[in-house]
Structure formats: C-alpha cells, structure tokens
C-alpha cells in the first residue's frame, strides 16, 4: 500500500495550490500573447481577422479594467457567500463539511480561473501605450485584449456552474454519497479482493526492539508502506509501526520499533520521513475516520436540534456499502515481505471495530425512531449475509439483541415493539 500524500502531495491538496497554478499560467499566457501581438504586423487586410482590431486604445483599456475588476469582485462575493452557506450547513451536519468544501477541486478551479483572469487583464493592461505616453510607441495588444473577452465569457459560465455546484454540494444526499465514496475508496485500499503477494498476516508483534519516538505531536495521516518496506530491506532490519493510521501520537511516544535495536537511532530520521503527521485526521488511509464521517451524519441527524431520522436512515444505508465490502473479503495482511523475508509490520483496523462503530454510536439515539431501529436491523442482516467470517455474524446478532433490549427498556408503544420483533425475526430468523 503506497503512501497517498507526502510533502508534495499535501501541498497539491491545499486550497490555494490550484489558484496559484492558475495565476502562474495567467502570467505566462499574458506575456506570451502580448509577445505574439508585438510580432504581428500593425495592419492585416484579411477580413477573417479584421474584427480583432475593432477596439482602440481607450476601448481596450476600459474593457480590460472592467473585466479584471469585475472578475475579482465576483470571486470575492461568491466565495464569501459560499463560506457563509457552508458554515451554516456545517453547524447541522458537522464541521468537516467546511474541510470538504476547501478540498473540492471544482471550487479550487473556479477561484483560480476568476483570479487568474484578473491577473491576466492587469498584465495586458499595463502593456497598452498611446501616442501621448512619454518615450513610448503606440501599442495595443489586440489579440490579448480579445482573449481577455473570451476569458470573461468563460468566467460567466464558470460562475453559473459554481452556483449550481455549491447548491448541490450542501444537499444532504450529496454529502452522504460523498462520504460513502471516500469510505469505499479506503476500504478497497485496505481490504482488496486479492491481497498482494508481499503481504501476509502474522500472529503478533515481537518483544523488545529499539524505539524511534514520533518527535512531533499529531495524527498519523498517511504512511508510505512501500517505501518503508524497501528501506527496511535495504538496511536489513525488521521494523514495526507502533501506531495505526489515524492514531494520535505525542513527541516522546514510540512511532517505530526496530530490530536489531542498536540500529534504531541511526535510522530514526529516515523512518520518520515515511510517516506524515498532521493536525487533523484524513480519510485517505484512515478507515476509522472515513467510516466515522458517515456515522457522524446519522448521529447529528438524530440530535434533538435537527431531528431528521430520514437522513440518519440514509447514512446507515450508505455505510453498509463499506462494511459489507470489508467483511466479505479475507482479512488484510499486516506484514510486508521483501524477497521472502519479513521486513515491516503494522497495525490494521479489525473487522470488529468496523462493524461495531455504527451500532455503538447510533444505538443510543435510535430508540426514539422506529425507522432508524429498522435500518440498523437491516444493516446487521446485510452484514451477516455477506460476511465470510463466522465471528462477524455472531457479532451483528449480539448488536441486534442489545438494540432490541434497549428498545424494550425505553417503554415503546406495544405496536411498535411488536413490529420491531417481527422485523428482527424476518431479517435475522429469530
């Protein structure tokens, strides 16, 4: 399993990266098109391109000023309103909604194009010269000015797309589908249908070993397992990654254990560079965090302030896709072999944790909503019928028993209790 984000990838995923690239492209484009304008002859007789010269010096200046100023104002207004809308929605469905908005590539491209249009217009505007300017020959970059008009038209289309995209992105269905896709992606990474040959499962960790401390505080975001295994083979050592992806570590806590232990200090810096620590968790390699995002939507939807059981049912149905994929496949490997020699061991998220999360976190809020209780029973039935692990089948049956017992203790309407018992019997056979 390769690392998804190192130093460069984290920069690439920053909200400002795409706008910065667009600005650089705008600078290069402006200089290039103006250079072409300087190379072209002053007058062209071809009727096909004579329309390029229809705007004079004053008209070109006014047009570029209007395009540049309006695009920057549109960008600022659109994104300020959007942040307000997203902040309001995040108060209902979780603060990570703002992070998802910042990570959305479409939003980054829209901001980048709007800002780069302003930069392009500004740079082209400064090249226009009139006969009254001191020590300058009259010059109007007709091609560059008309290209600015084309960019302005494209910006209008982007603004329309952006409004539609934002309105769609804050809808509950879109949010739930988005977190489900992220969960499925990380499940596919950790629980592939066919495990790579270099990955095997081992009974447990070794005793002892030289300790490599984390050296910093933060969450384990991503680990470059491929590089880590190759490095261990190159150095002829065995390495164990102590925390799992998603765990929080302190500077003095162990990050690695190395055998033979006297090599730990020597290899510490290079080992640390294979692990990315951050201030917040990421769903790139963190199964627990990806699943938690789906479950959190259900929990927040059942809060008294929101009271939206339909969204909770939707979230439970979506989390089933990831859990069923995990339990229907063999257990993932936790040890990397290089040329038949075990070189790296790391902790994986167990199926019991994956299965427990939705039941443990949603169950306390489900007794007041029969539809949510039914959805959890259906989730258990789906997991039980899909799993290839008998322990998981027993586990979901225990969750349903606890759920039904808690529902009885809440003194429900006799009719609702009878319906719940019939539903359990129909889905799980007793």
Short mmCIF file of C-alpha atoms in Angstrom, two decimals:
data_model
loop_
_atom_site.label_atom_id
_atom_site.label_comp_id
_atom_site.label_asym_id
_atom_site.label_seq_id
_atom_site.Cartn_x
_atom_site.Cartn_y
_atom_site.Cartn_z
CA UNK A 1 0.00 0.00 0.00
CA UNK A 2 1.59 3.20 -1.17
CA UNK A 3 1.51 6.49 0.63
CA UNK A 4 -1.04 8.88 -0.79
CA UNK A 5 0.36 12.14 0.47
CA UNK A 6 3.87 13.19 1.19
CA UNK A 7 5.17 16.73 1.39
CA UNK A 8 4.41 17.47 -2.26
CA UNK A 9 1.02 15.79 -2.26
CA UNK A 10 -0.06 17.70 0.84
CA UNK A 11 0.87 20.94 -0.92
CA UNK A 12 -1.01 19.80 -4.02
CA UNK A 13 -4.15 19.24 -1.95
CA UNK A 14 -4.07 22.68 -0.35
CA UNK A 15 -6.90 25.01 -1.30
CA UNK A 16 -4.50 27.64 -2.62
CA UNK A 17 -2.45 25.32 -4.85
CA UNK A 18 -4.72 25.25 -7.93
CA UNK A 19 -5.38 29.04 -7.79
CA UNK A 20 -1.64 29.60 -7.51
CA UNK A 21 -1.00 27.44 -10.58
CA UNK A 22 -3.72 29.34 -12.46
CA UNK A 23 -2.13 32.67 -11.55
CA UNK A 24 1.27 31.50 -12.82
CA UNK A 25 -0.40 30.26 -16.02
CA UNK A 26 -2.09 33.66 -16.40
CA UNK A 27 1.26 35.45 -16.13
CA UNK A 28 2.83 33.17 -18.74
CA UNK A 29 -0.20 33.46 -21.03
CA UNK A 30 -0.28 37.25 -20.81
CA UNK A 31 3.40 37.62 -21.63
CA UNK A 32 3.20 35.08 -24.46
CA UNK A 33 0.13 36.55 -26.15
CA UNK A 34 1.49 40.11 -25.88
CA UNK A 35 4.75 38.89 -27.45
CA UNK A 36 2.75 37.43 -30.34
CA UNK A 37 0.91 40.76 -30.68
CA UNK A 38 4.23 42.59 -30.93
CA UNK A 39 5.36 40.18 -33.63
CA UNK A 40 2.21 40.55 -35.74
CA UNK A 41 2.11 43.37 -38.33
CA UNK A 42 0.23 46.56 -37.49
CA UNK A 43 -2.50 46.09 -40.07
CA UNK A 44 -3.90 42.90 -41.53
CA UNK A 45 -6.12 43.07 -44.61
CA UNK A 46 -7.74 39.68 -44.13
CA UNK A 47 -11.48 40.11 -43.49
CA UNK A 48 -11.40 37.00 -41.28
CA UNK A 49 -9.33 38.65 -38.58
CA UNK A 50 -10.04 42.35 -39.05
CA UNK A 51 -12.52 42.21 -36.19
CA UNK A 52 -9.59 41.84 -33.80
CA UNK A 53 -8.71 45.49 -34.38
CA UNK A 54 -12.17 46.94 -33.81
CA UNK A 55 -11.28 48.26 -30.33
CA UNK A 56 -8.93 51.19 -29.94
CA UNK A 57 -6.59 52.22 -27.15
CA UNK A 58 -9.19 53.74 -24.82
CA UNK A 59 -11.66 50.96 -25.51
CA UNK A 60 -9.06 48.30 -24.77
CA UNK A 61 -8.11 49.94 -21.50
CA UNK A 62 -11.72 50.28 -20.43
CA UNK A 63 -12.54 46.71 -21.39
CA UNK A 64 -9.56 45.24 -19.52
CA UNK A 65 -10.29 47.36 -16.47
CA UNK A 66 -13.91 46.24 -16.42
CA UNK A 67 -13.05 42.57 -16.91
CA UNK A 68 -10.30 42.49 -14.29
CA UNK A 69 -12.20 44.43 -11.63
CA UNK A 70 -15.48 42.61 -12.12
CA UNK A 71 -13.92 39.13 -12.01
CA UNK A 72 -12.12 39.85 -8.76
CA UNK A 73 -15.30 41.27 -7.23
CA UNK A 74 -17.33 38.28 -8.39
CA UNK A 75 -14.79 35.88 -6.92
CA UNK A 76 -14.76 37.65 -3.56
CA UNK A 77 -18.54 37.94 -3.35
CA UNK A 78 -19.27 34.38 -4.49
CA UNK A 79 -16.84 32.79 -2.09
CA UNK A 80 -17.81 34.94 0.88
CA UNK A 81 -21.46 33.98 0.40
CA UNK A 82 -20.47 30.35 -0.10
CA UNK A 83 -18.45 30.22 3.10
CA UNK A 84 -21.47 31.58 4.95
CA UNK A 85 -23.75 28.91 3.46
CA UNK A 86 -21.28 26.10 4.14
CA UNK A 87 -20.69 27.30 7.71
CA UNK A 88 -24.45 27.24 8.34
CA UNK A 89 -24.77 23.75 6.88
CA UNK A 90 -21.73 22.50 8.81
CA UNK A 91 -23.34 23.51 12.10
CA UNK A 92 -26.01 20.91 11.33
CA UNK A 93 -24.07 18.12 9.65
CA UNK A 94 -20.58 18.55 11.05
CA UNK A 95 -17.63 20.95 10.86
CA UNK A 96 -15.81 18.70 8.39
CA UNK A 97 -18.19 19.98 5.72
CA UNK A 98 -16.05 23.12 5.51
CA UNK A 99 -12.94 20.99 5.01
CA UNK A 100 -14.66 19.07 2.22
CA UNK A 101 -15.56 22.36 0.56
CA UNK A 102 -11.94 23.50 0.75
CA UNK A 103 -10.72 20.20 -0.71
CA UNK A 104 -13.19 20.23 -3.60
CA UNK A 105 -11.23 20.55 -6.83
CA UNK A 106 -14.08 22.24 -8.66
CA UNK A 107 -14.17 25.09 -6.14
CA UNK A 108 -10.42 25.49 -6.42
CA UNK A 109 -10.55 25.66 -10.22
CA UNK A 110 -13.33 28.26 -10.20
CA UNK A 111 -11.45 30.52 -7.80
CA UNK A 112 -8.22 30.01 -9.75
CA UNK A 113 -9.75 30.93 -13.11
CA UNK A 114 -11.51 34.02 -11.73
CA UNK A 115 -8.39 35.32 -10.03
CA UNK A 116 -6.15 34.47 -12.99
CA UNK A 117 -8.48 36.40 -15.31
CA UNK A 118 -7.92 39.45 -13.11
CA UNK A 119 -4.14 38.94 -13.20
CA UNK A 120 -4.18 38.38 -16.96
CA UNK A 121 -6.20 41.56 -17.58
CA UNK A 122 -3.92 43.57 -15.30
CA UNK A 123 -0.75 42.41 -17.05
CA UNK A 124 -2.15 43.04 -20.52
CA UNK A 125 -3.47 46.44 -19.45
CA UNK A 126 0.00 47.63 -18.45
CA UNK A 127 1.35 46.97 -21.96
CA UNK A 128 -1.07 49.34 -23.73
CA UNK A 129 0.59 52.56 -24.87
CA UNK A 130 -0.86 55.66 -26.54
CA UNK A 131 0.91 58.35 -28.54
CA UNK A 132 0.73 60.71 -25.55
CA UNK A 133 2.75 58.40 -23.32
CA UNK A 134 6.33 59.57 -22.81
CA UNK A 135 9.05 57.62 -24.62
CA UNK A 136 6.65 55.03 -25.91
CA UNK A 137 5.32 53.98 -29.30
CA UNK A 138 1.57 53.48 -29.54
CA UNK A 139 0.73 49.82 -28.94
CA UNK A 140 -2.48 47.87 -28.43
CA UNK A 141 -2.24 44.07 -27.96
CA UNK A 142 -5.40 43.32 -29.91
CA UNK A 143 -5.07 39.58 -29.71
CA UNK A 144 -4.51 39.68 -25.94
CA UNK A 145 -7.46 42.03 -25.41
CA UNK A 146 -9.81 39.77 -27.33
CA UNK A 147 -8.54 36.76 -25.44
CA UNK A 148 -9.49 38.60 -22.23
CA UNK A 149 -13.03 38.87 -23.58
CA UNK A 150 -13.05 35.13 -24.22
CA UNK A 151 -11.86 34.50 -20.67
CA UNK A 152 -14.60 36.78 -19.32
CA UNK A 153 -17.26 34.80 -21.17
CA UNK A 154 -15.78 31.57 -19.82
CA UNK A 155 -15.81 33.07 -16.32
CA UNK A 156 -19.52 33.78 -16.58
CA UNK A 157 -20.11 30.11 -17.44
CA UNK A 158 -17.91 29.08 -14.50
CA UNK A 159 -19.86 31.28 -12.10
CA UNK A 160 -23.11 29.64 -13.22
CA UNK A 161 -21.51 26.21 -12.73
CA UNK A 162 -20.17 27.28 -9.34
CA UNK A 163 -23.58 28.36 -8.06
CA UNK A 164 -25.10 25.05 -9.17
CA UNK A 165 -22.17 23.10 -7.72
CA UNK A 166 -22.40 24.77 -4.31
CA UNK A 167 -26.18 24.41 -4.15
CA UNK A 168 -25.78 20.72 -4.93
CA UNK A 169 -22.80 20.12 -2.63
CA UNK A 170 -24.61 21.24 0.55
CA UNK A 171 -27.58 18.95 -0.04
CA UNK A 172 -27.81 16.05 2.37
CA UNK A 173 -27.89 13.40 -0.36
CA UNK A 174 -24.69 14.76 -1.89
CA UNK A 175 -22.96 14.87 1.49
CA UNK A 176 -23.91 11.29 2.31
CA UNK A 177 -22.88 10.00 -1.11
CA UNK A 178 -19.57 11.83 -0.86
CA UNK A 179 -18.60 10.29 2.48
CA UNK A 180 -19.73 6.87 1.24
CA UNK A 181 -17.41 7.15 -1.77
CA UNK A 182 -14.49 8.05 0.49
CA UNK A 183 -15.28 5.11 2.76
CA UNK A 184 -15.43 2.68 -0.16
CA UNK A 185 -12.15 4.00 -1.52
CA UNK A 186 -10.25 3.43 1.73
CA UNK A 187 -11.93 0.04 2.26
CA UNK A 188 -10.77 -1.03 -1.20
CA UNK A 189 -7.25 0.05 -0.28
CA UNK A 190 -7.08 -1.89 2.99
CA UNK A 191 -9.36 -4.83 2.08
CA UNK A 192 -8.65 -5.70 -1.57
CA UNK A 193 -10.34 -8.71 -3.12
CA UNK A 194 -6.92 -10.27 -3.69
CA UNK A 195 -4.17 -9.44 -1.22
CA UNK A 196 -0.74 -8.66 -2.73
CA UNK A 197 1.76 -11.49 -2.50
CA UNK A 198 4.14 -9.45 -0.36
CA UNK A 199 1.50 -9.03 2.37
CA UNK A 200 0.93 -11.75 5.00
CA UNK A 201 -0.77 -11.92 8.39
CA UNK A 202 1.28 -12.61 11.50
CA UNK A 203 0.15 -13.66 14.95
CA UNK A 204 1.61 -10.76 16.89
CA UNK A 205 4.43 -8.34 17.40
CA UNK A 206 7.92 -9.08 18.65
CA UNK A 207 9.21 -8.22 22.08
CA UNK A 208 11.82 -5.55 22.67
CA UNK A 209 13.30 -3.64 19.78
CA UNK A 210 14.88 -0.22 19.55
CA UNK A 211 12.39 2.60 19.92
CA UNK A 212 12.06 5.51 17.49
CA UNK A 213 9.97 8.27 19.01
CA UNK A 214 7.49 10.30 16.97
CA UNK A 215 9.40 13.54 17.51
CA UNK A 216 6.26 15.61 16.93
CA UNK A 217 2.66 15.77 18.02
CA UNK A 218 -0.18 14.97 15.65
CA UNK A 219 -2.31 12.35 13.95
CA UNK A 220 -0.79 9.69 11.73
CA UNK A 221 -2.29 10.76 8.41
CA UNK A 222 -0.53 8.59 5.84
CA UNK A 223 2.30 6.08 5.75
CA UNK A 224 4.42 5.17 2.74
CA UNK A 225 4.32 1.42 3.32
CA UNK A 226 6.07 0.60 0.05
CA UNK A 227 8.98 2.91 0.74
CA UNK A 228 9.13 1.77 4.36
CA UNK A 229 9.33 -1.92 3.40
CA UNK A 230 12.00 -1.27 0.78
CA UNK A 231 14.03 0.80 3.22
CA UNK A 232 13.86 -1.95 5.86
CA UNK A 233 15.07 -4.48 3.29
CA UNK A 234 17.84 -2.17 2.15
CA UNK A 235 19.05 -1.75 5.74
CA UNK A 236 18.48 -5.45 6.57
CA UNK A 237 16.29 -4.67 9.60
CA UNK A 238 12.77 -5.52 10.77
CA UNK A 239 10.54 -2.53 11.52
CA UNK A 240 7.22 -2.32 13.36
CA UNK A 241 5.00 0.74 13.03
CA UNK A 242 3.55 1.17 16.52
CA UNK A 243 0.52 3.47 15.98
CA UNK A 244 -2.10 2.77 13.36
CA UNK A 245 -3.11 5.25 10.71
CA UNK A 246 -5.42 7.73 12.43
CA UNK A 247 -3.87 7.39 15.89
CA UNK A 248 -2.71 10.46 17.79
CA UNK A 249 0.92 10.48 18.92
CA UNK A 250 2.99 12.67 21.23
CA UNK A 251 6.66 13.55 20.60
CA UNK A 252 8.01 11.11 23.18
CA UNK A 253 5.72 8.21 22.26
CA UNK A 254 7.06 5.36 20.09
CA UNK A 255 6.49 5.62 16.36
CA UNK A 256 8.63 2.62 15.34
CA UNK A 257 10.38 -0.32 16.88
CA UNK A 258 13.47 -1.62 15.10
CA UNK A 259 15.32 -4.93 15.22
CA UNK A 260 18.23 -5.16 15.81
CA UNK A 261 17.61 -2.48 18.37
CA UNK A 262 21.02 -0.79 18.13
CA UNK A 263 20.08 0.41 14.59
CA UNK A 264 17.11 2.46 15.82
CA UNK A 265 18.92 5.73 16.49
CA UNK A 266 20.83 5.51 13.22
CA UNK A 267 17.67 5.05 11.13
CA UNK A 268 15.32 7.30 13.12
CA UNK A 269 15.24 10.33 10.83
CA UNK A 270 14.72 8.35 7.64
CA UNK A 271 11.99 6.26 9.24
CA UNK A 272 10.12 9.35 10.44
CA UNK A 273 10.10 10.73 6.89
CA UNK A 274 7.94 7.83 5.74
CA UNK A 275 5.12 8.88 8.06
CA UNK A 276 3.05 12.04 7.65
CA UNK A 277 1.72 13.62 10.85
CA UNK A 278 -0.96 16.29 10.79
CA UNK A 279 -3.18 18.39 13.00
CA UNK A 280 -6.33 16.61 11.83
CA UNK A 281 -7.21 13.19 10.53
CA UNK A 282 -7.64 12.37 6.86
CA UNK A 283 -9.76 9.75 5.13
CA UNK A 284 -7.02 8.90 2.62
CA UNK A 285 -5.77 5.84 4.54
CA UNK A 286 -7.78 6.05 7.77
CA UNK A 287 -10.64 3.52 7.69
CA UNK A 288 -11.97 4.56 11.08
CA UNK A 289 -12.14 8.23 10.17
CA UNK A 290 -13.79 7.56 6.80
CA UNK A 291 -16.45 5.42 8.49
CA UNK A 292 -16.84 7.92 11.31
CA UNK A 293 -17.76 10.63 8.80
CA UNK A 294 -20.73 8.58 7.58
CA UNK A 295 -21.80 7.61 11.09
CA UNK A 296 -21.47 11.20 12.29
CA UNK A 297 -24.06 12.32 9.74
CA UNK A 298 -26.53 9.84 11.24
CA UNK A 299 -25.76 10.84 14.83
CA UNK A 300 -26.09 14.55 14.09
CA UNK A 301 -29.31 13.97 12.17
CA UNK A 302 -30.79 12.31 15.28
CA UNK A 303 -29.84 15.17 17.60
CA UNK A 304 -32.84 16.99 19.14
CA UNK A 305 -31.93 20.21 17.34
CA UNK A 306 -32.01 18.51 13.90
CA UNK A 307 -34.43 15.57 14.40
CA UNK A 308 -34.03 14.22 10.87
CA UNK A 309 -34.39 10.40 11.02
CA UNK A 310 -34.62 10.16 7.22
CA UNK A 311 -31.05 11.43 6.87
CA UNK A 312 -29.96 9.01 9.60
CA UNK A 313 -31.54 6.09 7.72
CA UNK A 314 -29.82 7.26 4.52
CA UNK A 315 -26.44 7.37 6.27
CA UNK A 316 -26.95 3.87 7.74
CA UNK A 317 -27.80 2.52 4.30
CA UNK A 318 -24.69 4.13 2.81
CA UNK A 319 -22.29 2.91 5.50
CA UNK A 320 -23.46 -0.63 4.72
CA UNK A 321 -21.65 -0.49 1.37
CA UNK A 322 -18.25 -0.09 3.01
CA UNK A 323 -18.82 -2.57 5.84
CA UNK A 324 -20.18 -5.28 3.54
CA UNK A 325 -17.18 -4.88 1.24
CA UNK A 326 -14.81 -5.32 4.18
CA UNK A 327 -16.49 -8.34 5.82
CA UNK A 328 -16.97 -10.21 2.53
CA UNK A 329 -13.24 -10.43 1.90
CA UNK A 330 -10.30 -12.18 3.59
CA UNK A 331 -8.58 -10.43 6.46
CA UNK A 332 -5.94 -7.98 5.23
CA UNK A 333 -2.25 -8.63 5.67
CA UNK A 334 -0.28 -6.75 8.29
CA UNK A 335 3.29 -7.74 7.45
CA UNK A 336 5.33 -6.82 4.37
CA UNK A 337 7.71 -9.39 2.95
CA UNK A 338 10.58 -8.47 0.65
CA UNK A 339 12.20 -11.40 -1.17
CA UNK A 340 10.52 -13.77 1.27
CA UNK A 341 11.90 -12.02 4.37
CA UNK A 342 9.55 -10.21 6.74
CA UNK A 343 10.59 -6.58 6.96
CA UNK A 344 7.66 -4.47 8.16
CA UNK A 345 4.69 -4.99 10.45
CA UNK A 346 1.90 -2.51 11.14
CA UNK A 347 -1.47 -2.49 12.84
CA UNK A 348 -4.69 -2.76 10.85
CA UNK A 349 -8.24 -1.89 11.80
CA UNK A 350 -10.05 -5.08 12.77
CA UNK A 351 -13.39 -6.10 11.33
CA UNK A 352 -14.86 -5.97 14.82
CA UNK A 353 -14.08 -2.25 15.02
CA UNK A 354 -15.54 -1.59 11.59
CA UNK A 355 -18.74 -3.45 12.44
CA UNK A 356 -19.09 -2.05 15.96
CA UNK A 357 -18.89 1.65 15.06
CA UNK A 358 -22.34 2.31 13.55
CA UNK A 359 -24.17 0.19 16.14
CA UNK A 360 -22.33 1.58 19.18
CA UNK A 361 -22.60 5.21 18.13
CA UNK A 362 -26.11 5.28 16.63
CA UNK A 363 -27.86 2.87 19.03
CA UNK A 364 -28.18 5.38 21.93
CA UNK A 365 -30.13 7.70 19.62
CA UNK A 366 -32.20 5.10 17.78
CA UNK A 367 -34.78 4.04 20.38
CA UNK A 368 -36.95 7.10 19.72
CA UNK A 369 -37.15 6.39 15.98
CA UNK A 370 -38.54 3.07 14.81
CA UNK A 371 -37.38 3.70 11.25
CA UNK A 372 -33.78 4.10 12.44
CA UNK A 373 -34.06 0.93 14.54
CA UNK A 374 -35.28 -0.94 11.45
CA UNK A 375 -32.37 0.47 9.43
CA UNK A 376 -29.86 -0.84 11.99
CA UNK A 377 -31.50 -4.27 11.93
CA UNK A 378 -31.32 -4.24 8.13
CA UNK A 379 -27.65 -3.26 8.38
CA UNK A 380 -26.99 -6.21 10.66
CA UNK A 381 -28.81 -8.56 8.27
CA UNK A 382 -26.79 -7.29 5.31
CA UNK A 383 -23.50 -7.74 7.17
CA UNK A 384 -24.47 -11.18 8.44
CA UNK A 385 -25.45 -12.45 4.99
CA UNK A 386 -22.37 -11.03 3.27
CA UNK A 387 -19.61 -11.91 5.72
CA UNK A 388 -17.25 -14.84 5.27
CA UNK A 389 -16.23 -14.65 8.92
CA UNK A 390 -18.44 -16.52 11.43
CA UNK A 391 -17.31 -14.24 14.28
CA UNK A 392 -18.77 -11.23 12.45
CA UNK A 393 -22.10 -13.00 12.04
CA UNK A 394 -22.27 -13.64 15.78
CA UNK A 395 -21.19 -10.07 16.46
CA UNK A 396 -24.03 -8.45 14.50
CA UNK A 397 -26.55 -10.79 16.14
CA UNK A 398 -25.34 -9.59 19.54
CA UNK A 399 -25.74 -5.99 18.43
CA UNK A 400 -29.34 -6.64 17.37
CA UNK A 401 -30.10 -8.33 20.70
CA UNK A 402 -28.74 -5.33 22.59
CA UNK A 403 -30.62 -2.95 20.31
CA UNK A 404 -33.92 -4.77 20.84
CA UNK A 405 -33.37 -5.00 24.60
CA UNK A 406 -32.68 -1.27 24.79
CA UNK A 407 -35.81 -0.60 22.75
CA UNK A 408 -37.90 -2.66 25.19
CA UNK A 409 -36.42 -0.77 28.14
CA UNK A 410 -37.48 2.54 26.61
CA UNK A 411 -41.18 1.58 27.13
CA UNK A 412 -42.21 1.83 23.48
CA UNK A 413 -45.71 1.63 22.13
CA UNK A 414 -46.72 -2.09 22.16
CA UNK A 415 -47.49 -1.92 18.47
CA UNK A 416 -44.01 -0.55 17.70
CA UNK A 417 -42.40 -3.22 19.85
CA UNK A 418 -44.33 -5.96 18.07
CA UNK A 419 -43.32 -4.53 14.70
CA UNK A 420 -39.67 -4.40 15.76
CA UNK A 421 -39.71 -8.02 16.96
CA UNK A 422 -41.35 -9.17 13.74
CA UNK A 423 -38.79 -7.25 11.69
CA UNK A 424 -35.89 -8.84 13.59
CA UNK A 425 -37.39 -12.28 13.12
CA UNK A 426 -37.92 -11.70 9.42
CA UNK A 427 -34.43 -10.34 8.78
CA UNK A 428 -32.37 -12.48 11.14
CA UNK A 429 -34.55 -15.51 11.74
CA UNK A 430 -35.36 -15.17 15.41
#
